[in-house]
Each structure stands twice: as C-alpha cells, then as structure tokens.
PDB file of C-alpha atoms and ligand atoms in Angstrom:
ATOM      1  CA  MET H   1     -10.023  -7.421 -15.852  1.00  0.00           C
ATOM      2  CA  PRO H   2     -13.608  -6.141 -15.449  1.00  0.00           C
ATOM      3  CA  ARG H   3     -16.356  -8.366 -16.851  1.00  0.00           C
ATOM      4  CA  LEU H   4     -18.438  -6.952 -19.687  1.00  0.00           C
ATOM      5  CA  HIS H   5     -22.144  -6.610 -18.957  1.00  0.00           C
ATOM      6  CA  VAL H   6     -24.092  -5.366 -21.938  1.00  0.00           C
ATOM      7  CA  ASN H   7     -26.959  -2.913 -21.590  1.00  0.00           C
ATOM      8  CA  ILE H   8     -29.650  -3.707 -24.163  1.00  0.00           C
ATOM      9  CA  ASP H   9     -31.890  -0.633 -23.638  1.00  0.00           C
ATOM     10  CA  HIS H  10     -31.132   0.862 -27.021  1.00  0.00           C
ATOM     11  CA  VAL H  11     -32.164  -2.214 -28.943  1.00  0.00           C
ATOM     12  CA  ALA H  12     -35.540  -1.635 -27.287  1.00  0.00           C
ATOM     13  CA  THR H  13     -35.309   2.083 -28.165  1.00  0.00           C
ATOM     14  CA  LEU H  14     -35.071   1.117 -31.835  1.00  0.00           C
ATOM     15  CA  ARG H  15     -38.049  -1.223 -31.565  1.00  0.00           C
ATOM     16  CA  GLN H  16     -40.139   1.387 -29.731  1.00  0.00           C
ATOM     17  CA  ALA H  17     -39.390   3.964 -32.443  1.00  0.00           C
ATOM     18  CA  ARG H  18     -41.969   2.089 -34.552  1.00  0.00           C
ATOM     19  CA  ARG H  19     -43.796   0.146 -31.810  1.00  0.00           C
ATOM     20  CA  GLU H  20     -42.892  -2.981 -33.766  1.00  0.00           C
ATOM     21  CA  ALA H  21     -42.012  -6.426 -32.426  1.00  0.00           C
ATOM     22  CA  PHE H  22     -38.476  -6.094 -33.826  1.00  0.00           C
ATOM     23  CA  PRO H  23     -35.612  -5.814 -33.201  1.00  0.00           C
ATOM     24  CA  ASP H  24     -36.271  -8.021 -30.167  1.00  0.00           C
ATOM     25  CA  PRO H  25     -33.960  -6.944 -27.306  1.00  0.00           C
ATOM     26  CA  VAL H  26     -34.219 -10.394 -25.732  1.00  0.00           C
ATOM     27  CA  ALA H  27     -33.045 -12.188 -28.881  1.00  0.00           C
ATOM     28  CA  TRP H  28     -30.299  -9.575 -29.160  1.00  0.00           C
ATOM     29  CA  ALA H  29     -29.274 -10.214 -25.527  1.00  0.00           C
ATOM     30  CA  LEU H  30     -28.985 -13.926 -26.307  1.00  0.00           C
ATOM     31  CA  ALA H  31     -26.779 -13.118 -29.307  1.00  0.00           C
ATOM     32  CA  ALA H  32     -24.686 -10.826 -27.096  1.00  0.00           C
ATOM     33  CA  GLU H  33     -24.201 -13.676 -24.634  1.00  0.00           C
ATOM     34  CA  ARG H  34     -23.145 -16.030 -27.432  1.00  0.00           C
ATOM     35  CA  ALA H  35     -20.613 -13.391 -28.490  1.00  0.00           C
ATOM     36  CA  GLY H  36     -19.120 -13.165 -24.979  1.00  0.00           C
ATOM     37  CA  ALA H  37     -21.257 -10.790 -22.875  1.00  0.00           C
ATOM     38  CA  GLU H  38     -20.908 -11.914 -19.267  1.00  0.00           C
ATOM     39  CA  GLY H  39     -24.153 -10.336 -18.084  1.00  0.00           C
ATOM     40  CA  ILE H  40     -27.156  -8.411 -19.401  1.00  0.00           C
ATOM     41  CA  THR H  41     -28.326  -5.081 -18.016  1.00  0.00           C
ATOM     42  CA  CYS H  42     -31.559  -3.234 -18.701  1.00  0.00           C
ATOM     43  CA  HIS H  43     -33.274  -0.175 -17.291  1.00  0.00           C
ATOM     44  CA  LEU H  44     -37.040  -0.336 -16.933  1.00  0.00           C
ATOM     45  CA  ARG H  45     -37.943   3.350 -16.856  1.00  0.00           C
ATOM     46  CA  LYS H  46     -41.185   4.621 -15.396  1.00  0.00           C
ATOM     47  CA  ASP H  47     -42.106   6.121 -18.780  1.00  0.00           C
ATOM     48  CA  ARG H  48     -41.371   2.752 -20.482  1.00  0.00           C
ATOM     49  CA  ARG H  49     -39.572   4.600 -23.260  1.00  0.00           C
ATOM     50  CA  HIS H  50     -37.486   1.588 -24.243  1.00  0.00           C
ATOM     51  CA  VAL H  51     -37.534  -1.633 -22.171  1.00  0.00           C
ATOM     52  CA  GLN H  52     -41.044  -2.966 -21.388  1.00  0.00           C
ATOM     53  CA  ASP H  53     -42.153  -5.046 -18.392  1.00  0.00           C
ATOM     54  CA  ASP H  54     -42.446  -8.182 -20.508  1.00  0.00           C
ATOM     55  CA  ASP H  55     -38.868  -7.768 -21.801  1.00  0.00           C
ATOM     56  CA  VAL H  56     -37.611  -8.014 -18.209  1.00  0.00           C
ATOM     57  CA  ARG H  57     -39.642 -11.181 -17.587  1.00  0.00           C
ATOM     58  CA  ARG H  58     -38.411 -12.758 -20.825  1.00  0.00           C
ATOM     59  CA  LEU H  59     -34.803 -11.795 -20.102  1.00  0.00           C
ATOM     60  CA  ARG H  60     -35.044 -13.415 -16.683  1.00  0.00           C
ATOM     61  CA  ASP H  61     -36.406 -16.611 -18.225  1.00  0.00           C
ATOM     62  CA  GLU H  62     -34.181 -16.811 -21.282  1.00  0.00           C
ATOM     63  CA  ILE H  63     -30.702 -15.473 -20.634  1.00  0.00           C
ATOM     64  CA  ALA H  64     -27.978 -17.802 -19.399  1.00  0.00           C
ATOM     65  CA  THR H  65     -25.757 -15.258 -17.632  1.00  0.00           C
ATOM     66  CA  VAL H  66     -26.974 -12.735 -15.057  1.00  0.00           C
ATOM     67  CA  LEU H  67     -29.704 -10.129 -15.290  1.00  0.00           C
ATOM     68  CA  ASN H  68     -28.970  -6.736 -13.782  1.00  0.00           C
ATOM     69  CA  LEU H  69     -32.092  -4.565 -13.547  1.00  0.00           C
ATOM     70  CA  GLU H  70     -31.661  -0.808 -13.252  1.00  0.00           C
ATOM     71  CA  SER H  71     -34.495   0.889 -11.409  1.00  0.00           C
ATOM     72  CA  SER H  72     -35.359   4.250  -9.927  1.00  0.00           C
ATOM     73  CA  LEU H  73     -36.553   4.566  -6.333  1.00  0.00           C
ATOM     74  CA  ASP H  74     -40.101   5.273  -7.459  1.00  0.00           C
ATOM     75  CA  PRO H  75     -42.338   2.934  -5.389  1.00  0.00           C
ATOM     76  CA  GLU H  76     -43.968   1.422  -8.521  1.00  0.00           C
ATOM     77  CA  MET H  77     -40.547   0.599  -9.975  1.00  0.00           C
ATOM     78  CA  VAL H  78     -39.157  -0.823  -6.733  1.00  0.00           C
ATOM     79  CA  ALA H  79     -42.283  -2.996  -6.433  1.00  0.00           C
ATOM     80  CA  PHE H  80     -41.654  -4.305  -9.957  1.00  0.00           C
ATOM     81  CA  ALA H  81     -37.972  -4.933  -9.180  1.00  0.00           C
ATOM     82  CA  LEU H  82     -38.879  -6.886  -6.045  1.00  0.00           C
ATOM     83  CA  GLU H  83     -41.002  -9.280  -8.114  1.00  0.00           C
ATOM     84  CA  SER H  84     -38.693  -9.382 -11.140  1.00  0.00           C
ATOM     85  CA  GLY H  85     -36.411 -12.249 -10.168  1.00  0.00           C
ATOM     86  CA  ALA H  86     -33.378 -10.293 -11.419  1.00  0.00           C
ATOM     87  CA  ASP H  87     -29.965 -11.397 -10.155  1.00  0.00           C
ATOM     88  CA  ALA H  88     -28.788  -7.876  -9.421  1.00  0.00           C
ATOM     89  CA  PHE H  89     -30.284  -4.422  -9.076  1.00  0.00           C
ATOM     90  CA  CYS H  90     -28.772  -1.041  -9.732  1.00  0.00           C
ATOM     91  CA  LEU H  91     -30.669   1.891  -8.223  1.00  0.00           C
ATOM     92  CA  VAL H  92     -30.407   4.997 -10.375  1.00  0.00           C
ATOM     93  CA  PRO H  93     -31.859   8.513 -10.375  1.00  0.00           C
ATOM     94  CA  GLU H  94     -34.483   9.082 -13.039  1.00  0.00           C
ATOM     95  CA  ASN H  95     -35.771  12.286 -14.477  1.00  0.00           C
ATOM     96  CA  ARG H  96     -38.487  12.183 -17.096  1.00  0.00           C
ATOM     97  CA  LYS H  97     -36.974  14.803 -19.402  1.00  0.00           C
ATOM     98  CA  GLU H  98     -33.412  13.448 -19.506  1.00  0.00           C
ATOM     99  CA  VAL H  99     -32.080  11.734 -22.639  1.00  0.00           C
ATOM    100  CA  THR H 100     -30.158   9.273 -20.461  1.00  0.00           C
ATOM    101  CA  THR H 101     -29.269   8.931 -16.773  1.00  0.00           C
ATOM    102  CA  GLU H 102     -27.515  12.208 -16.098  1.00  0.00           C
ATOM    103  CA  GLY H 103     -25.848  11.924 -12.721  1.00  0.00           C
ATOM    104  CA  GLY H 104     -25.390   9.588  -9.834  1.00  0.00           C
ATOM    105  CA  LEU H 105     -27.891   9.077  -7.030  1.00  0.00           C
ATOM    106  CA  ASN H 106     -27.893  11.597  -4.224  1.00  0.00           C
ATOM    107  CA  VAL H 107     -27.595   8.848  -1.631  1.00  0.00           C
ATOM    108  CA  ARG H 108     -27.529  11.271   1.307  1.00  0.00           C
ATOM    109  CA  ALA H 109     -30.801  12.861   0.231  1.00  0.00           C
ATOM    110  CA  GLU H 110     -32.416   9.461  -0.393  1.00  0.00           C
ATOM    111  CA  VAL H 111     -31.307   7.716   2.795  1.00  0.00           C
ATOM    112  CA  SER H 112     -34.801   6.944   4.043  1.00  0.00           C
ATOM    113  CA  ARG H 113     -36.090   5.418   0.752  1.00  0.00           C
ATOM    114  CA  LEU H 114     -32.790   3.532   0.303  1.00  0.00           C
ATOM    115  CA  ALA H 115     -32.861   2.203   3.841  1.00  0.00           C
ATOM    116  CA  ASP H 116     -36.130   0.439   2.856  1.00  0.00           C
ATOM    117  CA  ALA H 117     -35.339  -0.532  -0.745  1.00  0.00           C
ATOM    118  CA  VAL H 118     -31.767  -1.847  -0.362  1.00  0.00           C
ATOM    119  CA  PRO H 119     -32.464  -4.563   2.264  1.00  0.00           C
ATOM    120  CA  ALA H 120     -35.792  -5.469   0.623  1.00  0.00           C
ATOM    121  CA  LEU H 121     -34.072  -6.096  -2.742  1.00  0.00           C
ATOM    122  CA  ALA H 122     -31.167  -7.903  -1.087  1.00  0.00           C
ATOM    123  CA  GLU H 123     -33.649 -10.205   0.660  1.00  0.00           C
ATOM    124  CA  ARG H 124     -34.909 -11.273  -2.756  1.00  0.00           C
ATOM    125  CA  GLY H 125     -31.431 -12.609  -3.368  1.00  0.00           C
ATOM    126  CA  GLY H 126     -30.233  -9.784  -5.583  1.00  0.00           C
ATOM    127  CA  LEU H 127     -26.933  -7.944  -5.317  1.00  0.00           C
ATOM    128  CA  VAL H 128     -27.788  -4.289  -4.817  1.00  0.00           C
ATOM    129  CA  SER H 129     -25.734  -1.539  -6.344  1.00  0.00           C
ATOM    130  CA  LEU H 130     -26.121   2.250  -6.182  1.00  0.00           C
ATOM    131  CA  PHE H 131     -25.147   4.333  -9.214  1.00  0.00           C
ATOM    132  CA  VAL H 132     -23.028   7.167  -7.816  1.00  0.00           C
ATOM    133  CA  ASP H 133     -20.655   9.891  -8.906  1.00  0.00           C
ATOM    134  CA  ALA H 134     -17.022   9.732  -7.791  1.00  0.00           C
ATOM    135  CA  ASP H 135     -17.841  11.542  -4.543  1.00  0.00           C
ATOM    136  CA  LEU H 136     -16.474  10.071  -1.333  1.00  0.00           C
ATOM    137  CA  GLU H 137     -19.360  11.353   0.770  1.00  0.00           C
ATOM    138  CA  GLN H 138     -21.846   9.524  -1.457  1.00  0.00           C
ATOM    139  CA  LEU H 139     -19.795   6.345  -1.084  1.00  0.00           C
ATOM    140  CA  ASP H 140     -19.895   6.599   2.696  1.00  0.00           C
ATOM    141  CA  ALA H 141     -23.676   7.045   2.507  1.00  0.00           C
ATOM    142  CA  ALA H 142     -23.956   4.007   0.206  1.00  0.00           C
ATOM    143  CA  ARG H 143     -22.139   1.956   2.811  1.00  0.00           C
ATOM    144  CA  GLU H 144     -24.465   3.239   5.535  1.00  0.00           C
ATOM    145  CA  VAL H 145     -27.610   2.122   3.689  1.00  0.00           C
ATOM    146  CA  GLY H 146     -26.173  -1.376   3.272  1.00  0.00           C
ATOM    147  CA  ALA H 147     -25.452  -1.544  -0.465  1.00  0.00           C
ATOM    148  CA  GLU H 148     -23.142  -4.371  -1.557  1.00  0.00           C
ATOM    149  CA  PHE H 149     -21.910  -2.538  -4.661  1.00  0.00           C
ATOM    150  CA  ILE H 150     -21.590   0.932  -6.039  1.00  0.00           C
ATOM    151  CA  GLU H 151     -21.513   1.542  -9.768  1.00  0.00           C
ATOM    152  CA  LEU H 152     -19.223   4.482 -10.454  1.00  0.00           C
ATOM    153  CA  HIS H 153     -20.664   6.907 -13.005  1.00  0.00           C
ATOM    154  CA  THR H 154     -18.027   7.196 -15.731  1.00  0.00           C
ATOM    155  CA  GLY H 155     -19.957   9.788 -17.782  1.00  0.00           C
ATOM    156  CA  ALA H 156     -17.868  12.817 -16.714  1.00  0.00           C
ATOM    157  CA  TYR H 157     -14.690  10.875 -17.554  1.00  0.00           C
ATOM    158  CA  ALA H 158     -16.077   9.815 -20.938  1.00  0.00           C
ATOM    159  CA  ASN H 159     -17.163  13.356 -21.848  1.00  0.00           C
ATOM    160  CA  ALA H 160     -13.921  15.035 -20.750  1.00  0.00           C
ATOM    161  CA  ARG H 161     -10.942  15.574 -23.044  1.00  0.00           C
ATOM    162  CA  GLY H 162      -7.169  15.944 -22.500  1.00  0.00           C
ATOM    163  CA  LYS H 163      -6.085  17.078 -19.063  1.00  0.00           C
ATOM    164  CA  GLU H 164      -9.658  17.075 -17.740  1.00  0.00           C
ATOM    165  CA  ARG H 165     -10.079  13.442 -18.703  1.00  0.00           C
ATOM    166  CA  ALA H 166      -6.944  12.490 -16.776  1.00  0.00           C
ATOM    167  CA  GLU H 167      -8.349  14.388 -13.785  1.00  0.00           C
ATOM    168  CA  GLU H 168     -11.684  12.576 -14.016  1.00  0.00           C
ATOM    169  CA  LEU H 169      -9.874   9.246 -14.207  1.00  0.00           C
ATOM    170  CA  ALA H 170      -7.897  10.173 -11.085  1.00  0.00           C
ATOM    171  CA  ARG H 171     -11.163  11.029  -9.269  1.00  0.00           C
ATOM    172  CA  LEU H 172     -12.632   7.665 -10.274  1.00  0.00           C
ATOM    173  CA  LYS H 173      -9.479   5.913  -9.055  1.00  0.00           C
ATOM    174  CA  GLU H 174      -9.651   7.640  -5.675  1.00  0.00           C
ATOM    175  CA  ALA H 175     -13.355   6.760  -5.406  1.00  0.00           C
ATOM    176  CA  ALA H 176     -12.761   3.100  -6.315  1.00  0.00           C
ATOM    177  CA  GLU H 177     -10.020   2.855  -3.709  1.00  0.00           C
ATOM    178  CA  HIS H 178     -12.168   4.510  -1.052  1.00  0.00           C
ATOM    179  CA  ALA H 179     -15.141   2.261  -1.847  1.00  0.00           C
ATOM    180  CA  HIS H 180     -12.951  -0.829  -1.545  1.00  0.00           C
ATOM    181  CA  ARG H 181     -11.478   0.412   1.725  1.00  0.00           C
ATOM    182  CA  ILE H 182     -14.903   0.833   3.338  1.00  0.00           C
ATOM    183  CA  GLY H 183     -16.117  -2.579   2.152  1.00  0.00           C
ATOM    184  CA  LEU H 184     -18.074  -1.742  -0.987  1.00  0.00           C
ATOM    185  CA  ARG H 185     -17.669  -3.724  -4.189  1.00  0.00           C
ATOM    186  CA  VAL H 186     -17.217  -1.668  -7.343  1.00  0.00           C
ATOM    187  CA  ASN H 187     -18.752  -1.630 -10.826  1.00  0.00           C
ATOM    188  CA  ALA H 188     -18.540   1.184 -13.366  1.00  0.00           C
ATOM    189  CA  GLY H 189     -20.354   2.420 -16.420  1.00  0.00           C
ATOM    190  CA  HIS H 190     -21.904   5.121 -18.578  1.00  0.00           C
ATOM    191  CA  GLY H 191     -20.488   6.614 -21.745  1.00  0.00           C
ATOM    192  CA  LEU H 192     -17.789   3.963 -22.114  1.00  0.00           C
ATOM    193  CA  ASP H 193     -16.730   3.226 -25.687  1.00  0.00           C
ATOM    194  CA  LEU H 194     -13.947   1.624 -27.695  1.00  0.00           C
ATOM    195  CA  GLU H 195     -11.749   4.672 -27.336  1.00  0.00           C
ATOM    196  CA  ASN H 196     -12.062   5.372 -23.585  1.00  0.00           C
ATOM    197  CA  VAL H 197     -12.624   1.905 -22.084  1.00  0.00           C
ATOM    198  CA  GLY H 198      -8.951   0.886 -22.121  1.00  0.00           C
ATOM    199  CA  ALA H 199      -7.874   3.561 -19.642  1.00  0.00           C
ATOM    200  CA  ALA H 200     -11.013   2.920 -17.565  1.00  0.00           C
ATOM    201  CA  SER H 201      -9.900  -0.712 -17.293  1.00  0.00           C
ATOM    202  CA  THR H 202      -6.906   0.430 -15.263  1.00  0.00           C
ATOM    203  CA  LEU H 203      -9.211   1.521 -12.413  1.00  0.00           C
ATOM    204  CA  PRO H 204      -8.656  -0.652  -9.342  1.00  0.00           C
ATOM    205  CA  HIS H 205     -11.268  -3.029  -7.876  1.00  0.00           C
ATOM    206  CA  VAL H 206     -13.784  -2.712 -10.736  1.00  0.00           C
ATOM    207  CA  GLU H 207     -15.570  -6.056 -11.183  1.00  0.00           C
ATOM    208  CA  GLU H 208     -17.872  -5.178 -14.032  1.00  0.00           C
ATOM    209  CA  PHE H 209     -18.483  -2.582 -16.705  1.00  0.00           C
ATOM    210  CA  ASN H 210     -22.025  -1.873 -17.864  1.00  0.00           C
ATOM    211  CA  ILE H 211     -21.838  -0.697 -21.463  1.00  0.00           C
ATOM    212  CA  GLY H 212     -24.782  -0.101 -23.767  1.00  0.00           C
ATOM    213  CA  PHE H 213     -24.981   2.699 -26.268  1.00  0.00           C
ATOM    214  CA  ALA H 214     -21.511   2.339 -27.809  1.00  0.00           C
ATOM    215  CA  ILE H 215     -21.981  -1.403 -28.353  1.00  0.00           C
ATOM    216  CA  VAL H 216     -25.485  -1.170 -29.826  1.00  0.00           C
ATOM    217  CA  ALA H 217     -24.415   1.733 -32.093  1.00  0.00           C
ATOM    218  CA  ARG H 218     -21.333  -0.174 -33.258  1.00  0.00           C
ATOM    219  CA  ALA H 219     -23.407  -3.308 -33.876  1.00  0.00           C
ATOM    220  CA  VAL H 220     -25.426  -1.373 -36.472  1.00  0.00           C
ATOM    221  CA  TRP H 221     -22.250  -1.350 -38.580  1.00  0.00           C
ATOM    222  CA  VAL H 222     -20.449  -4.557 -37.718  1.00  0.00           C
ATOM    223  CA  GLY H 223     -23.094  -6.805 -36.128  1.00  0.00           C
ATOM    224  CA  VAL H 224     -23.463  -7.911 -32.552  1.00  0.00           C
ATOM    225  CA  ASP H 225     -20.673 -10.533 -32.556  1.00  0.00           C
ATOM    226  CA  ALA H 226     -17.977  -8.144 -33.740  1.00  0.00           C
ATOM    227  CA  ALA H 227     -19.235  -5.285 -31.528  1.00  0.00           C
ATOM    228  CA  ILE H 228     -18.942  -7.428 -28.395  1.00  0.00           C
ATOM    229  CA  GLU H 229     -15.626  -8.951 -29.428  1.00  0.00           C
ATOM    230  CA  GLU H 230     -14.134  -5.515 -30.154  1.00  0.00           C
ATOM    231  CA  MET H 231     -15.277  -4.162 -26.788  1.00  0.00           C
ATOM    232  CA  ARG H 232     -13.900  -7.142 -24.892  1.00  0.00           C
ATOM    233  CA  ALA H 233     -10.586  -6.759 -26.701  1.00  0.00           C
ATOM    234  CA  ALA H 234     -10.523  -3.017 -25.890  1.00  0.00           C
ATOM    235  CA  ILE H 235     -11.104  -3.758 -22.185  1.00  0.00           C
ATOM    236  CA  THR H 236      -8.149  -6.144 -22.167  1.00  0.00           C
ATOM    237  CA  ARG H 237      -5.877  -3.740 -24.102  1.00  0.00           C
ATOM    238  CA  THR H 238      -4.937  -1.507 -21.163  1.00  0.00           C
TER     239      THR H 238
HETATM  240  N1  LIG R 301     -24.853   2.140 -16.041  1.00  0.00           N
HETATM  241  C1  LIG R 301     -25.978   2.814 -15.693  1.00  0.00           C
HETATM  242  C2  LIG R 301     -26.361   2.862 -14.260  1.00  0.00           C
HETATM  243  C3  LIG R 301     -26.781   3.433 -16.676  1.00  0.00           C
HETATM  244  O1  LIG R 301     -27.898   4.097 -16.311  1.00  0.00           O
HETATM  245  C4  LIG R 301     -26.414   3.311 -18.030  1.00  0.00           C
HETATM  246  C5  LIG R 301     -27.267   3.930 -19.092  1.00  0.00           C
HETATM  247  O2  LIG R 301     -28.487   3.323 -19.159  1.00  0.00           O
HETATM  248  C6  LIG R 301     -25.256   2.584 -18.340  1.00  0.00           C
HETATM  249  C7  LIG R 301     -24.475   2.027 -17.328  1.00  0.00           C
HETATM  250  C8  LIG R 301     -24.806   2.374 -19.748  1.00  0.00           C
HETATM  251  O3  LIG R 301     -24.440   3.596 -20.318  1.00  0.00           O
HETATM  252  P1  LIG R 301     -24.112   3.659 -21.864  1.00  0.00           P
HETATM  253  O4  LIG R 301     -25.370   3.323 -22.599  1.00  0.00           O
HETATM  254  O5  LIG R 301     -23.682   5.093 -22.049  1.00  0.00           O
HETATM  255  O6  LIG R 301     -23.020   2.670 -22.125  1.00  0.00           O
END
C-alpha cells in the first residue's frame, strides 16, 4: 500500500491570506504526523505565495518523519534546495500564473539543467524525484538524467470522469510499469481525494502518494486527525 505523505502548502496559503502567524503549517504538519502522515511535503515557490523559506527550515528541524521539498529548476530555488537539508526533492515545473502545478516536467527539454541539478541534490543525500505525466518518453528521459524516482502526475486521472477516468488510470498503470522496468522508483500525486484515491491505490509499484488540497480542505470540517485517518483508510480500501 502506498505511504501517505501530506502536502501542507494550503495551510500556508490560509496563513498568507492575512499575512498572519496562524495557522502555522509547521504545527499542522506535526499534528498530521501524530495522526498518521508518513511524510511531509511542501513546495517553496519562487513567488513565495504560500510556504516561506523559514517554514522549510522549521519543518526540517521539527518533523519526525521525512521532508520532501518540491522545487522548480530556477537556479535560486535549486540553490535553496541544496542548502535545505530536506530528505527528498521533487523537481516540478512552475509557472507564475498557474493556480497549482499544471503539468509534469518536460524532462527532454530540461535535460541540461536536470543533468546538473539531479546529481547535485542527490549528493546532498536527498532522494530526487521528477514530477512527470504518464508519458513513456519522459520516463526514459528521467532515467537518463539519473533520477531515483518519478512522481506520476495524477491530475488528468483525478479530473476525468467515467470512461475517460478508466483510460487515464490505464495510462498511469502502463507508466508505472514502464518506470519500474527501467529502474525508476515510483510515487504519485496531484488531485487525489477520498473518492478517487482507492482506485489509484491499485497502481503497481507506487511507494508514496503526495496529497495536499483534499486533506487540508477536509480538515476544515473534521479536523486534521480525522482528515488523515479518513485518507489512510481510503488508500487501504482498494
Ligand atoms: N505532487 C506534486 C508534485 C504537486 O505539485 C502537488 C501540488 O502542490 C501535489 C502532489 C499535491 O496535489 P494536491 O494538493 O492536489 O493533493
């Protein structure tokens, strides 16, 4: 069964809406761990719209599980990641106008920047993952630049309905199998929620789900403990 890593960005989004000190995403991450989160993920964006530099430092110092830092390939952000002490890194595309990460990395187009960033981050002791769509060519390119993991973008699956959703799940399955075959380890995430995570849990080789928005939104109603417990139960109920 995939482990549940919880993305805390949107606790920081709520705090930044008023530029207050609360709700504190680090305290919330600690509560998420107590409720069963097996890792904490955050995305430090160049525009600092939600997570701030100091949040990353405090997460590194205070959480008991593992810290997965999402970063773009922007040189300033890679430099921060290199010094962050995070346990794992996920390299993602970033576009200033997007509401959230919209697609996977174009690994082929970014080979030269990735060929520098991936080994440099790995040397700092972090597991390096590339966030990619279910596209076999991108997976081959991820292998070529030396990534340990890919994180499969589940957004198209989550947004699809009926027959299209089954097709997206089949594409993810083929991608997970291909990644495994060529020696990549597999994570998955984006858009997963209580309703769609069960079927996603049937994907082969997936070690970890990164789930944020659905858990934070649900916690507004039921609190962090119940939101994490419900999601973990939904992952198991395949
Ligand atoms: N994985 C990656 C690489 C992401 O960029 C995000 C969104 O920040 C997530 C997972 C989590 O997506 P969601 O908030 O839709 O669960």
